[in-house]
Amino acid sequence: DGRLGFVAQDDGTVGVFSLDAQGSPTVEHAALSGAFNAADVVVGPSGNSAFVIDYGTEDNGGGLYPLSIACNGTVTAQPRLVNATSGSSLTFLSTGDGLVASKTALGAPTSQLQKINFAPATPQVLGHSMVFADTNVLVPMLATTRDEKYVLMPDNGLAHGSRLGIAKLTGNTVSAFTESCPPKARKAELSPFDNAALVVSSDGADNFRRLRHARDGQAHRKQEPGGEQGGSAHQIFPPSSVRMTS
């Protein structure tokens, strides 16, 4: 409902603030702590919980930690719910299932993207896949197309970086689809028409790039001039008659 906001802080705690009807903030928790070292916080689809992402290894507390949100706005840290190694991103599908970017989760084989059923008391991995050929990745966020058939995964890590992986979802099957190479990709925002995306790079003068999107299931890539700050349009799917313009 937009009343509470969460911030993963440099010291590993979570800052919690509320907003009144005029948008004025109030600090509810300056440093909410738990067994986690918070790297990010994502609010769950029900709104009665949020999930802290700890980037560490499973043996050192890595994984997802729920924060329960009471009706009166009280936030309480809970024990770890999902054991994971190098978990960096989480997003939820309309079904309530979650997509997690991590090397391992809940005992599944080494991969980079897991689809997890959060409905049971003990969450279950429904599907998983490698998306990039190597395991040295850092995925700062995940974005799904509106039809929830494709997942965009920027890699902004130091080991490789400068690439954007695309995964395909078919039921509970997760598979690698294609890869594009926008430099230092950090964030991808999809058009509300689901026909294109805007990729934001973390450094350099060429910070914004368009990704064009079509729907016949074949992968192609192309660069062409134009775009913000001298950016380019990377075509990750076949040509479409509609595209995001700069």
mmCIF file of N, CA, C and O in Angstrom, residues 136-207:
data_model
loop_
_atom_site.group_PDB
_atom_site.id
_atom_site.type_symbol
_atom_site.label_atom_id
_atom_site.label_comp_id
_atom_site.label_asym_id
_atom_site.label_seq_id
_atom_site.Cartn_x
_atom_site.Cartn_y
_atom_site.Cartn_z
ATOM 1 N N ASN A 136 30.681 -16.813 -12.632
ATOM 2 C CA ASN A 136 31.118 -15.577 -11.980
ATOM 3 C C ASN A 136 30.243 -14.405 -12.427
ATOM 4 O O ASN A 136 30.634 -13.609 -13.276
ATOM 5 N N VAL A 137 29.060 -14.325 -11.850
ATOM 6 C CA VAL A 137 28.121 -13.276 -12.228
ATOM 7 C C VAL A 137 27.642 -12.547 -10.977
ATOM 8 O O VAL A 137 27.651 -13.093 -9.870
ATOM 9 N N LEU A 138 27.219 -11.321 -11.162
ATOM 10 C CA LEU A 138 26.553 -10.545 -10.122
ATOM 11 C C LEU A 138 25.339 -9.891 -10.761
ATOM 12 O O LEU A 138 25.469 -8.996 -11.590
ATOM 13 N N VAL A 139 24.173 -10.369 -10.384
ATOM 14 C CA VAL A 139 22.914 -9.916 -10.983
ATOM 15 C C VAL A 139 22.249 -8.935 -10.026
ATOM 16 O O VAL A 139 21.692 -9.338 -9.001
ATOM 17 N N PRO A 140 22.293 -7.628 -10.306
ATOM 18 C CA PRO A 140 21.751 -6.648 -9.367
ATOM 19 C C PRO A 140 20.228 -6.560 -9.362
ATOM 20 O O PRO A 140 19.648 -5.986 -8.443
ATOM 21 N N MET A 141 19.572 -7.092 -10.393
ATOM 22 C CA MET A 141 18.110 -7.061 -10.426
ATOM 23 C C MET A 141 17.596 -8.045 -11.461
ATOM 24 O O MET A 141 18.343 -8.514 -12.321
ATOM 25 N N LEU A 142 16.312 -8.362 -11.361
ATOM 26 C CA LEU A 142 15.626 -9.212 -12.327
ATOM 27 C C LEU A 142 14.392 -8.474 -12.825
ATOM 28 O O LEU A 142 13.727 -7.771 -12.059
ATOM 29 N N ALA A 143 14.081 -8.627 -14.103
ATOM 30 C CA ALA A 143 12.870 -8.033 -14.672
ATOM 31 C C ALA A 143 12.201 -9.063 -15.567
ATOM 32 O O ALA A 143 12.870 -9.735 -16.354
ATOM 33 N N THR A 144 10.897 -9.204 -15.435
ATOM 34 C CA THR A 144 10.152 -10.137 -16.279
ATOM 35 C C THR A 144 9.278 -9.375 -17.260
ATOM 36 O O THR A 144 8.795 -8.270 -16.967
ATOM 37 N N THR A 145 9.086 -9.953 -18.443
ATOM 38 C CA THR A 145 8.130 -9.388 -19.384
ATOM 39 C C THR A 145 6.727 -9.556 -18.808
ATOM 40 O O THR A 145 6.488 -10.377 -17.923
ATOM 41 N N ARG A 146 5.796 -8.769 -19.309
ATOM 42 C CA ARG A 146 4.439 -8.781 -18.747
ATOM 43 C C ARG A 146 3.772 -10.147 -18.870
ATOM 44 O O ARG A 146 2.974 -10.538 -18.014
ATOM 45 N N ASP A 147 4.103 -10.882 -19.932
ATOM 46 C CA ASP A 147 3.544 -12.224 -20.071
ATOM 47 C C ASP A 147 4.305 -13.261 -19.248
ATOM 48 O O ASP A 147 3.951 -14.440 -19.245
ATOM 49 N N GLU A 148 5.357 -12.817 -18.550
ATOM 50 C CA GLU A 148 6.146 -13.656 -17.644
ATOM 51 C C GLU A 148 6.757 -14.861 -18.352
ATOM 52 O O GLU A 148 6.965 -15.916 -17.760
ATOM 53 N N LYS A 149 7.115 -14.651 -19.618
ATOM 54 C CA LYS A 149 7.775 -15.716 -20.377
ATOM 55 C C LYS A 149 9.283 -15.524 -20.456
ATOM 56 O O LYS A 149 10.011 -16.480 -20.740
ATOM 57 N N TYR A 150 9.751 -14.300 -20.226
ATOM 58 C CA TYR A 150 11.171 -14.018 -20.311
ATOM 59 C C TYR A 150 11.624 -13.233 -19.087
ATOM 60 O O TYR A 150 10.865 -12.430 -18.535
ATOM 61 N N VAL A 151 12.878 -13.476 -18.691
ATOM 62 C CA VAL A 151 13.474 -12.803 -17.543
ATOM 63 C C VAL A 151 14.768 -12.124 -17.991
ATOM 64 O O VAL A 151 15.618 -12.764 -18.612
ATOM 65 N N LEU A 152 14.917 -10.843 -17.704
ATOM 66 C CA LEU A 152 16.127 -10.101 -18.024
ATOM 67 C C LEU A 152 17.029 -10.079 -16.805
ATOM 68 O O LEU A 152 16.582 -9.761 -15.698
ATOM 69 N N MET A 153 18.322 -10.431 -17.007
ATOM 70 C CA MET A 153 19.280 -10.558 -15.918
ATOM 71 C C MET A 153 20.564 -9.798 -16.269
ATOM 72 O O MET A 153 21.429 -10.343 -16.959
ATOM 73 N N PRO A 154 20.729 -8.555 -15.843
ATOM 74 C CA PRO A 154 22.008 -7.872 -16.071
ATOM 75 C C PRO A 154 23.108 -8.520 -15.231
ATOM 76 O O PRO A 154 22.865 -8.976 -14.112
ATOM 77 N N ASP A 155 24.308 -8.589 -15.777
ATOM 78 C CA ASP A 155 25.490 -9.006 -15.021
ATOM 79 C C ASP A 155 26.406 -7.800 -14.904
ATOM 80 O O ASP A 155 26.969 -7.332 -15.894
ATOM 81 N N ASN A 156 26.550 -7.308 -13.668
ATOM 82 C CA ASN A 156 27.373 -6.131 -13.418
ATOM 83 C C ASN A 156 28.595 -6.489 -12.570
ATOM 84 O O ASN A 156 29.158 -5.647 -11.899
ATOM 85 N N GLY A 157 28.978 -7.771 -12.595
ATOM 86 C CA GLY A 157 30.089 -8.221 -11.775
ATOM 87 C C GLY A 157 31.435 -7.797 -12.324
ATOM 88 O O GLY A 157 31.585 -7.434 -13.495
ATOM 89 N N LEU A 158 32.462 -7.891 -11.466
ATOM 90 C CA LEU A 158 33.814 -7.515 -11.876
ATOM 91 C C LEU A 158 34.466 -8.593 -12.726
ATOM 92 O O LEU A 158 35.312 -8.311 -13.569
ATOM 93 N N ALA A 159 34.098 -9.866 -12.511
ATOM 94 C CA ALA A 159 34.744 -10.964 -13.222
ATOM 95 C C ALA A 159 34.464 -10.913 -14.719
ATOM 96 O O ALA A 159 35.333 -11.178 -15.543
ATOM 97 N N HIS A 160 33.243 -10.565 -15.078
ATOM 98 C CA HIS A 160 32.890 -10.480 -16.502
ATOM 99 C C HIS A 160 32.112 -9.191 -16.735
ATOM 100 O O HIS A 160 32.629 -8.235 -17.288
ATOM 101 N N GLY A 161 30.852 -9.152 -16.307
ATOM 102 C CA GLY A 161 30.044 -7.943 -16.447
ATOM 103 C C GLY A 161 29.763 -7.591 -17.899
ATOM 104 O O GLY A 161 30.054 -8.356 -18.822
ATOM 105 N N SER A 162 29.188 -6.419 -18.098
ATOM 106 C CA SER A 162 28.898 -5.885 -19.434
ATOM 107 C C SER A 162 28.106 -6.870 -20.285
ATOM 108 O O SER A 162 28.414 -7.082 -21.460
ATOM 109 N N ARG A 163 27.067 -7.449 -19.696
ATOM 110 C CA ARG A 163 26.231 -8.356 -20.469
ATOM 111 C C ARG A 163 24.858 -8.453 -19.822
ATOM 112 O O ARG A 163 24.675 -8.137 -18.648
ATOM 113 N N LEU A 164 23.923 -8.908 -20.604
ATOM 114 C CA LEU A 164 22.542 -9.057 -20.161
ATOM 115 C C LEU A 164 22.065 -10.430 -20.601
ATOM 116 O O LEU A 164 22.005 -10.722 -21.799
ATOM 117 N N GLY A 165 21.750 -11.274 -19.639
ATOM 118 C CA GLY A 165 21.246 -12.606 -19.952
ATOM 119 C C GLY A 165 19.728 -12.597 -20.028
ATOM 120 O O GLY A 165 19.060 -11.846 -19.311
ATOM 121 N N ILE A 166 19.201 -13.407 -20.911
ATOM 122 C CA ILE A 166 17.748 -13.560 -21.049
ATOM 123 C C ILE A 166 17.412 -15.016 -20.784
ATOM 124 O O ILE A 166 17.953 -15.922 -21.426
ATOM 125 N N ALA A 167 16.546 -15.262 -19.815
ATOM 126 C CA ALA A 167 16.069 -16.610 -19.517
ATOM 127 C C ALA A 167 14.632 -16.740 -19.977
ATOM 128 O O ALA A 167 13.887 -15.760 -20.053
ATOM 129 N N LYS A 168 14.238 -17.962 -20.292
ATOM 130 C CA LYS A 168 12.874 -18.238 -20.725
ATOM 131 C C LYS A 168 12.172 -19.100 -19.683
ATOM 132 O O LYS A 168 12.761 -20.051 -19.152
ATOM 133 N N LEU A 169 10.923 -18.756 -19.387
ATOM 134 C CA LEU A 169 10.091 -19.528 -18.464
ATOM 135 C C LEU A 169 9.007 -20.237 -19.249
ATOM 136 O O LEU A 169 8.227 -19.602 -19.961
ATOM 137 N N THR A 170 8.959 -21.563 -19.111
ATOM 138 C CA THR A 170 7.896 -22.369 -19.720
ATOM 139 C C THR A 170 7.317 -23.248 -18.626
ATOM 140 O O THR A 170 7.889 -24.290 -18.281
ATOM 141 N N GLY A 171 6.211 -22.818 -18.033
ATOM 142 C CA GLY A 171 5.724 -23.509 -16.848
ATOM 143 C C GLY A 171 6.762 -23.380 -15.743
ATOM 144 O O GLY A 171 7.209 -22.287 -15.414
ATOM 145 N N ASN A 172 7.173 -24.525 -15.194
ATOM 146 C CA ASN A 172 8.207 -24.517 -14.167
ATOM 147 C C ASN A 172 9.606 -24.741 -14.731
ATOM 148 O O ASN A 172 10.571 -24.846 -13.972
ATOM 149 N N THR A 173 9.712 -24.810 -16.053
ATOM 150 C CA THR A 173 11.018 -25.005 -16.688
ATOM 151 C C THR A 173 11.691 -23.653 -16.901
ATOM 152 O O THR A 173 11.107 -22.742 -17.494
ATOM 153 N N VAL A 174 12.913 -23.535 -16.411
ATOM 154 C CA VAL A 174 13.716 -22.329 -16.587
ATOM 155 C C VAL A 174 14.858 -22.681 -17.527
ATOM 156 O O VAL A 174 15.553 -23.683 -17.328
ATOM 157 N N SER A 175 15.072 -21.891 -18.569
ATOM 158 C CA SER A 175 16.129 -22.205 -19.533
ATOM 159 C C SER A 175 16.791 -20.929 -20.018
ATOM 160 O O SER A 175 16.187 -19.852 -20.035
ATOM 161 N N ALA A 176 18.059 -21.056 -20.420
ATOM 162 C CA ALA A 176 18.768 -19.927 -21.024
ATOM 163 C C ALA A 176 18.190 -19.676 -22.407
ATOM 164 O O ALA A 176 17.870 -20.604 -23.142
ATOM 165 N N PHE A 177 18.064 -18.385 -22.767
ATOM 166 C CA PHE A 177 17.478 -18.040 -24.066
ATOM 167 C C PHE A 177 18.492 -17.353 -24.971
ATOM 168 O O PHE A 177 18.805 -17.827 -26.051
ATOM 169 N N THR A 178 19.025 -16.241 -24.537
ATOM 170 C CA THR A 178 20.030 -15.532 -25.332
ATOM 171 C C THR A 178 20.791 -14.565 -24.441
ATOM 172 O O THR A 178 20.508 -14.455 -23.248
ATOM 173 N N GLU A 179 21.740 -13.872 -25.026
ATOM 174 C CA GLU A 179 22.575 -12.944 -24.280
ATOM 175 C C GLU A 179 22.887 -11.738 -25.149
ATOM 176 O O GLU A 179 23.127 -11.872 -26.344
ATOM 177 N N SER A 180 22.853 -10.555 -24.545
ATOM 178 C CA SER A 180 23.244 -9.317 -25.204
ATOM 179 C C SER A 180 24.406 -8.724 -24.422
ATOM 180 O O SER A 180 24.706 -9.168 -23.321
ATOM 181 N N CYS A 181 25.050 -7.731 -24.986
ATOM 182 C CA CYS A 181 26.290 -7.230 -24.378
ATOM 183 C C CYS A 181 26.297 -5.722 -24.175
ATOM 184 O O CYS A 181 27.245 -5.033 -24.596
ATOM 185 N N PRO A 182 25.294 -5.129 -23.558
ATOM 186 C CA PRO A 182 25.389 -3.696 -23.244
ATOM 187 C C PRO A 182 26.419 -3.478 -22.146
ATOM 188 O O PRO A 182 26.401 -4.158 -21.124
ATOM 189 N N PRO A 183 27.368 -2.552 -22.312
ATOM 190 C CA PRO A 183 28.444 -2.374 -21.331
ATOM 191 C C PRO A 183 27.920 -2.011 -19.947
ATOM 192 O O PRO A 183 27.040 -1.164 -19.801
ATOM 193 N N LYS A 184 28.464 -2.689 -18.933
ATOM 194 C CA LYS A 184 28.188 -2.387 -17.528
ATOM 195 C C LYS A 184 26.689 -2.332 -17.233
ATOM 196 O O LYS A 184 26.213 -1.464 -16.495
ATOM 197 N N ALA A 185 25.933 -3.256 -17.800
ATOM 198 C CA ALA A 185 24.488 -3.273 -17.575
ATOM 199 C C ALA A 185 24.184 -3.467 -16.091
ATOM 200 O O ALA A 185 24.709 -4.386 -15.459
ATOM 201 N N ARG A 186 23.342 -2.596 -15.558
ATOM 202 C CA ARG A 186 22.997 -2.693 -14.141
ATOM 203 C C ARG A 186 21.497 -2.832 -13.915
ATOM 204 O O ARG A 186 21.071 -3.473 -12.971
ATOM 205 N N LYS A 187 20.690 -2.248 -14.766
ATOM 206 C CA LYS A 187 19.247 -2.267 -14.544
ATOM 207 C C LYS A 187 18.530 -2.325 -15.878
ATOM 208 O O LYS A 187 18.994 -1.748 -16.868
ATOM 209 N N ALA A 188 17.419 -3.036 -15.919
ATOM 210 C CA ALA A 188 16.600 -3.112 -17.129
ATOM 211 C C ALA A 188 15.161 -2.806 -16.749
ATOM 212 O O ALA A 188 14.608 -3.432 -15.847
ATOM 213 N N GLU A 189 14.568 -1.833 -17.428
ATOM 214 C CA GLU A 189 13.164 -1.470 -17.201
ATOM 215 C C GLU A 189 12.390 -1.750 -18.476
ATOM 216 O O GLU A 189 12.747 -1.252 -19.548
ATOM 217 N N LEU A 190 11.327 -2.526 -18.362
ATOM 218 C CA LEU A 190 10.537 -2.912 -19.526
ATOM 219 C C LEU A 190 9.473 -1.878 -19.845
ATOM 220 O O LEU A 190 8.892 -1.258 -18.955
ATOM 221 N N SER A 191 9.221 -1.709 -21.122
ATOM 222 C CA SER A 191 8.128 -0.860 -21.562
ATOM 223 C C SER A 191 6.801 -1.418 -21.064
ATOM 224 O O SER A 191 6.614 -2.634 -20.994
ATOM 225 N N PRO A 192 5.823 -0.565 -20.706
ATOM 226 C CA PRO A 192 4.500 -1.072 -20.306
ATOM 227 C C PRO A 192 3.788 -1.806 -21.428
ATOM 228 O O PRO A 192 2.839 -2.537 -21.182
ATOM 229 N N PHE A 193 4.260 -1.631 -22.672
ATOM 230 C CA PHE A 193 3.676 -2.350 -23.812
ATOM 231 C C PHE A 193 4.376 -3.681 -24.060
ATOM 232 O O PHE A 193 4.009 -4.428 -24.971
ATOM 233 N N ASP A 194 5.428 -3.975 -23.254
ATOM 234 C CA ASP A 194 6.118 -5.259 -23.315
ATOM 235 C C ASP A 194 6.800 -5.496 -24.649
ATOM 236 O O ASP A 194 7.005 -6.635 -25.053
ATOM 237 N N ASN A 195 7.146 -4.428 -25.354
ATOM 238 C CA ASN A 195 7.792 -4.602 -26.659
ATOM 239 C C ASN A 195 9.244 -4.127 -26.672
ATOM 240 O O ASN A 195 9.914 -4.232 -27.687
ATOM 241 N N ALA A 196 9.724 -3.582 -25.555
ATOM 242 C CA ALA A 196 11.084 -3.051 -25.502
ATOM 243 C C ALA A 196 11.463 -2.854 -24.049
ATOM 244 O O ALA A 196 10.633 -2.949 -23.145
ATOM 245 N N ALA A 197 12.749 -2.600 -23.847
ATOM 246 C CA ALA A 197 13.246 -2.317 -22.503
ATOM 247 C C ALA A 197 14.330 -1.259 -22.599
ATOM 248 O O ALA A 197 14.924 -1.048 -23.653
ATOM 249 N N LEU A 198 14.566 -0.601 -21.475
ATOM 250 C CA LEU A 198 15.639 0.374 -21.371
ATOM 251 C C LEU A 198 16.668 -0.184 -20.397
ATOM 252 O O LEU A 198 16.332 -0.527 -19.260
ATOM 253 N N VAL A 199 17.915 -0.314 -20.854
ATOM 254 C CA VAL A 199 18.991 -0.828 -20.018
ATOM 255 C C VAL A 199 19.859 0.330 -19.558
ATOM 256 O O VAL A 199 20.281 1.157 -20.365
ATOM 257 N N VAL A 200 20.110 0.384 -18.252
ATOM 258 C CA VAL A 200 20.926 1.442 -17.664
ATOM 259 C C VAL A 200 22.287 0.856 -17.323
ATOM 260 O O VAL A 200 22.373 -0.181 -16.651
ATOM 261 N N SER A 201 23.350 1.507 -17.780
ATOM 262 C CA SER A 201 24.712 1.093 -17.467
ATOM 263 C C SER A 201 25.225 1.892 -16.275
ATOM 264 O O SER A 201 24.806 3.019 -16.038
ATOM 265 N N SER A 202 26.158 1.287 -15.535
ATOM 266 C CA SER A 202 26.594 1.888 -14.275
ATOM 267 C C SER A 202 27.711 2.899 -14.438
ATOM 268 O O SER A 202 28.007 3.643 -13.508
ATOM 269 N N ASP A 203 28.389 2.918 -15.577
ATOM 270 C CA ASP A 203 29.413 3.934 -15.782
ATOM 271 C C ASP A 203 29.618 4.162 -17.271
ATOM 272 O O ASP A 203 29.018 3.495 -18.108
ATOM 273 N N GLY A 204 30.464 5.139 -17.602
ATOM 274 C CA GLY A 204 30.689 5.481 -18.996
ATOM 275 C C GLY A 204 29.701 6.522 -19.468
ATOM 276 O O GLY A 204 28.688 6.807 -18.834
ATOM 277 N N ALA A 205 29.971 7.098 -20.632
ATOM 278 C CA ALA A 205 29.119 8.160 -21.167
ATOM 279 C C ALA A 205 27.865 7.628 -21.832
ATOM 280 O O ALA A 205 26.887 8.337 -21.993
ATOM 281 N N ASP A 206 27.891 6.354 -22.219
ATOM 282 C CA ASP A 206 26.793 5.765 -22.986
ATOM 283 C C ASP A 206 25.885 4.995 -22.033
ATOM 284 O O ASP A 206 25.910 3.773 -21.979
ATOM 285 N N ASN A 207 25.071 5.692 -21.254
ATOM 286 C CA ASN A 207 24.429 5.085 -20.098
ATOM 287 C C ASN A 207 23.093 4.414 -20.370
ATOM 288 O O ASN A 207 22.626 3.630 -19.552
#
